[in-house]
XYZ file of N, CA and C in Angstrom:
231
model
N 0.849 -1.176 0.000
C 0.000 0.000 0.000
C 0.892 1.235 0.000
N 0.464 2.269 -0.680
C 1.213 3.514 -0.752
C 1.258 4.175 0.631
N 2.438 4.568 1.113
C 2.541 5.157 2.455
C 1.703 6.423 2.626
N 1.459 7.163 1.548
C 0.656 8.378 1.670
C -0.796 8.063 2.011
N -1.298 6.929 1.564
C -2.666 6.533 1.896
C -2.729 5.794 3.226
N -1.673 5.121 3.591
C -1.654 4.342 4.822
C -1.595 5.235 6.061
N -0.902 6.349 5.977
C -0.708 7.216 7.136
C -2.021 7.767 7.696
N -2.924 8.356 6.881
C -4.199 8.825 7.454
C -5.059 7.688 8.010
N -5.003 6.540 7.374
C -5.758 5.388 7.854
C -5.264 4.965 9.235
N -3.954 4.857 9.391
C -3.394 4.472 10.689
C -3.644 5.550 11.738
N -3.624 6.821 11.324
C -3.932 7.905 12.256
C -5.356 7.821 12.766
N -6.279 7.500 11.876
C -7.683 7.352 12.276
C -7.860 6.177 13.227
N -7.208 5.073 12.933
C -7.266 3.901 13.827
C -6.677 4.260 15.191
N -5.570 4.978 15.195
C -4.946 5.392 16.454
C -5.850 6.292 17.281
N -6.549 7.224 16.617
C -7.481 8.090 17.340
C -8.624 7.294 17.944
N -9.157 6.361 17.196
C -10.250 5.538 17.718
C -9.801 4.720 18.924
N -8.622 4.143 18.833
C -8.094 3.367 19.962
C -7.858 4.280 21.161
N -7.269 5.459 20.912
C -6.989 6.395 22.000
C -8.242 6.859 22.715
N -9.269 7.252 21.956
C -10.514 7.678 22.587
C -11.195 6.518 23.301
N -11.090 5.331 22.742
C -11.660 4.155 23.403
C -10.979 3.859 24.726
N -9.649 3.903 24.729
C -8.918 3.671 25.977
C -9.214 4.758 27.004
N -9.265 6.008 26.533
C -9.521 7.128 27.444
C -10.887 6.981 28.106
N -11.890 6.565 27.346
C -13.221 6.417 27.931
C -13.271 5.243 28.916
N -12.533 4.190 28.629
C -12.519 3.043 29.542
C -11.782 3.373 30.840
N -10.688 4.113 30.727
C -9.928 4.499 31.918
C -10.738 5.469 32.771
N -11.606 6.258 32.127
C -12.443 7.198 32.871
C -13.397 6.533 33.832
N -13.608 5.245 33.696
C -14.501 4.507 34.598
C -13.797 4.014 35.861
N -12.480 4.104 35.898
C -11.729 3.616 37.061
C -11.912 4.560 38.245
N -11.817 4.030 39.470
C -11.882 4.906 40.644
C -10.571 5.684 40.808
N -10.682 6.803 41.492
C -9.470 7.560 41.810
C -8.675 6.803 42.853
N -7.403 6.836 42.901
C -6.435 7.585 42.108
C -6.024 6.873 40.818
N -6.577 5.691 40.550
C -6.156 4.927 39.362
C -6.503 5.643 38.072
N -7.616 6.339 38.064
C -8.012 7.058 36.863
C -6.969 8.112 36.494
N -6.578 8.944 37.457
C -5.591 9.991 37.180
C -4.234 9.399 36.817
N -3.846 8.339 37.505
C -2.555 7.716 37.206
C -2.527 7.109 35.808
N -3.589 6.442 35.416
C -3.621 5.816 34.080
C -3.700 6.854 32.968
N -4.507 7.884 33.157
C -4.593 8.935 32.136
C -3.267 9.664 32.036
N -2.641 9.943 33.162
C -1.322 10.572 33.143
C -0.292 9.707 32.447
N -0.340 8.400 32.696
C 0.605 7.484 32.046
C 0.373 7.445 30.534
N -0.885 7.528 30.102
C -1.161 7.539 28.668
C -0.579 8.796 28.009
N -0.682 9.946 28.678
C -0.102 11.162 28.123
C 1.420 11.094 28.109
N 2.017 10.526 29.144
C 3.478 10.371 29.161
C 3.920 9.458 28.021
N 3.229 8.348 27.821
C 3.579 7.445 26.722
C 3.386 8.107 25.361
N 2.343 8.901 25.221
C 2.132 9.631 23.975
C 3.251 10.642 23.742
N 3.698 11.308 24.794
C 4.812 12.245 24.678
C 6.110 11.554 24.301
N 6.359 10.392 24.879
C 7.570 9.623 24.544
C 7.513 9.176 23.091
N 6.343 8.718 22.649
C 6.195 8.304 21.252
C 6.425 9.486 20.309
N 5.897 10.660 20.662
C 6.101 11.846 19.830
C 7.577 12.224 19.792
N 8.260 12.116 20.917
C 9.680 12.454 20.983
C 10.491 11.570 20.036
N 10.238 10.266 20.079
C 10.999 9.353 19.218
C 10.588 9.459 17.755
N 9.336 9.792 17.504
C 8.855 9.950 16.134
C 9.435 11.210 15.487
N 9.746 12.221 16.293
C 10.089 13.548 15.792
C 11.310 13.571 14.892
N 12.311 12.785 15.203
C 13.544 12.874 14.417
C 14.191 14.236 14.620
N 14.291 15.020 13.540
C 14.900 16.351 13.623
C 13.869 17.470 13.731
N 12.601 17.137 13.831
C 11.543 18.141 13.927
C 11.456 18.667 15.360
N 11.903 19.890 15.541
C 11.965 20.468 16.883
C 10.577 20.671 17.486
N 9.602 21.103 16.691
C 8.293 21.406 17.256
C 7.590 20.141 17.736
N 7.849 19.011 17.101
C 7.248 17.759 17.569
C 7.918 17.325 18.876
N 9.220 17.560 18.997
C 9.895 17.243 20.264
C 9.362 18.119 21.399
N 9.107 19.390 21.103
C 8.539 20.283 22.122
C 7.145 19.801 22.508
N 6.349 19.399 21.527
C 5.028 18.839 21.811
C 5.140 17.595 22.691
N 6.126 16.743 22.402
C 6.342 15.548 23.222
C 6.667 15.891 24.664
N 7.495 16.894 24.860
C 7.852 17.322 26.221
C 6.628 17.894 26.937
N 5.816 18.668 26.228
C 4.604 19.225 26.832
C 3.646 18.104 27.225
N 3.486 17.108 26.355
C 2.617 15.973 26.679
C 3.135 15.198 27.881
N 4.454 14.989 27.949
C 5.026 14.270 29.098
C 4.825 15.062 30.388
N 5.048 16.374 30.340
C 4.879 17.210 31.530
C 3.421 17.214 31.987
N 2.494 17.349 31.036
C 1.072 17.311 31.401
C 0.707 15.957 31.996
N 1.235 14.889 31.422
C 0.947 13.561 31.940
C 1.400 13.399 33.380
N 2.580 13.897 33.687
C 3.076 13.810 35.069
C 2.240 14.670 36.010
N 1.882 15.875 35.557
C 1.023 16.732 36.386
C -0.342 16.079 36.594
N -0.883 15.502 35.539
C -2.198 14.856 35.617
C -2.169 13.656 36.547
N -1.080 12.935 36.540
C -0.984 11.738 37.357
C -0.829 12.064 38.839
N -0.081 13.123 39.156
C 0.271 13.328 40.560
C -0.317 14.585 41.200
N -0.685 15.591 40.412
C -1.161 16.834 41.031
C -2.588 17.214 40.656
N -2.982 17.026 39.409
C -4.306 17.443 38.955
C -5.304 16.318 39.149
N -6.307 16.553 39.939
C -7.342 15.532 40.183
C -8.699 16.154 40.148
């Protein structure tokens, strides 16, 4: 399959999985809900960091996602 057509398809699948996981984690009791949602944001930030390559703005986005994930897990409830 041509990579130009595969990328939007995989992005759509990723969004569906992400929203599905987020809604399922939202049913957990506290503090597990905040910890799991924070961990998902940290993992998303790490994935963005490694995906970025030489793209500085994607690395900055990854750092912001990781920082929000840590804040969400431990301070924001």
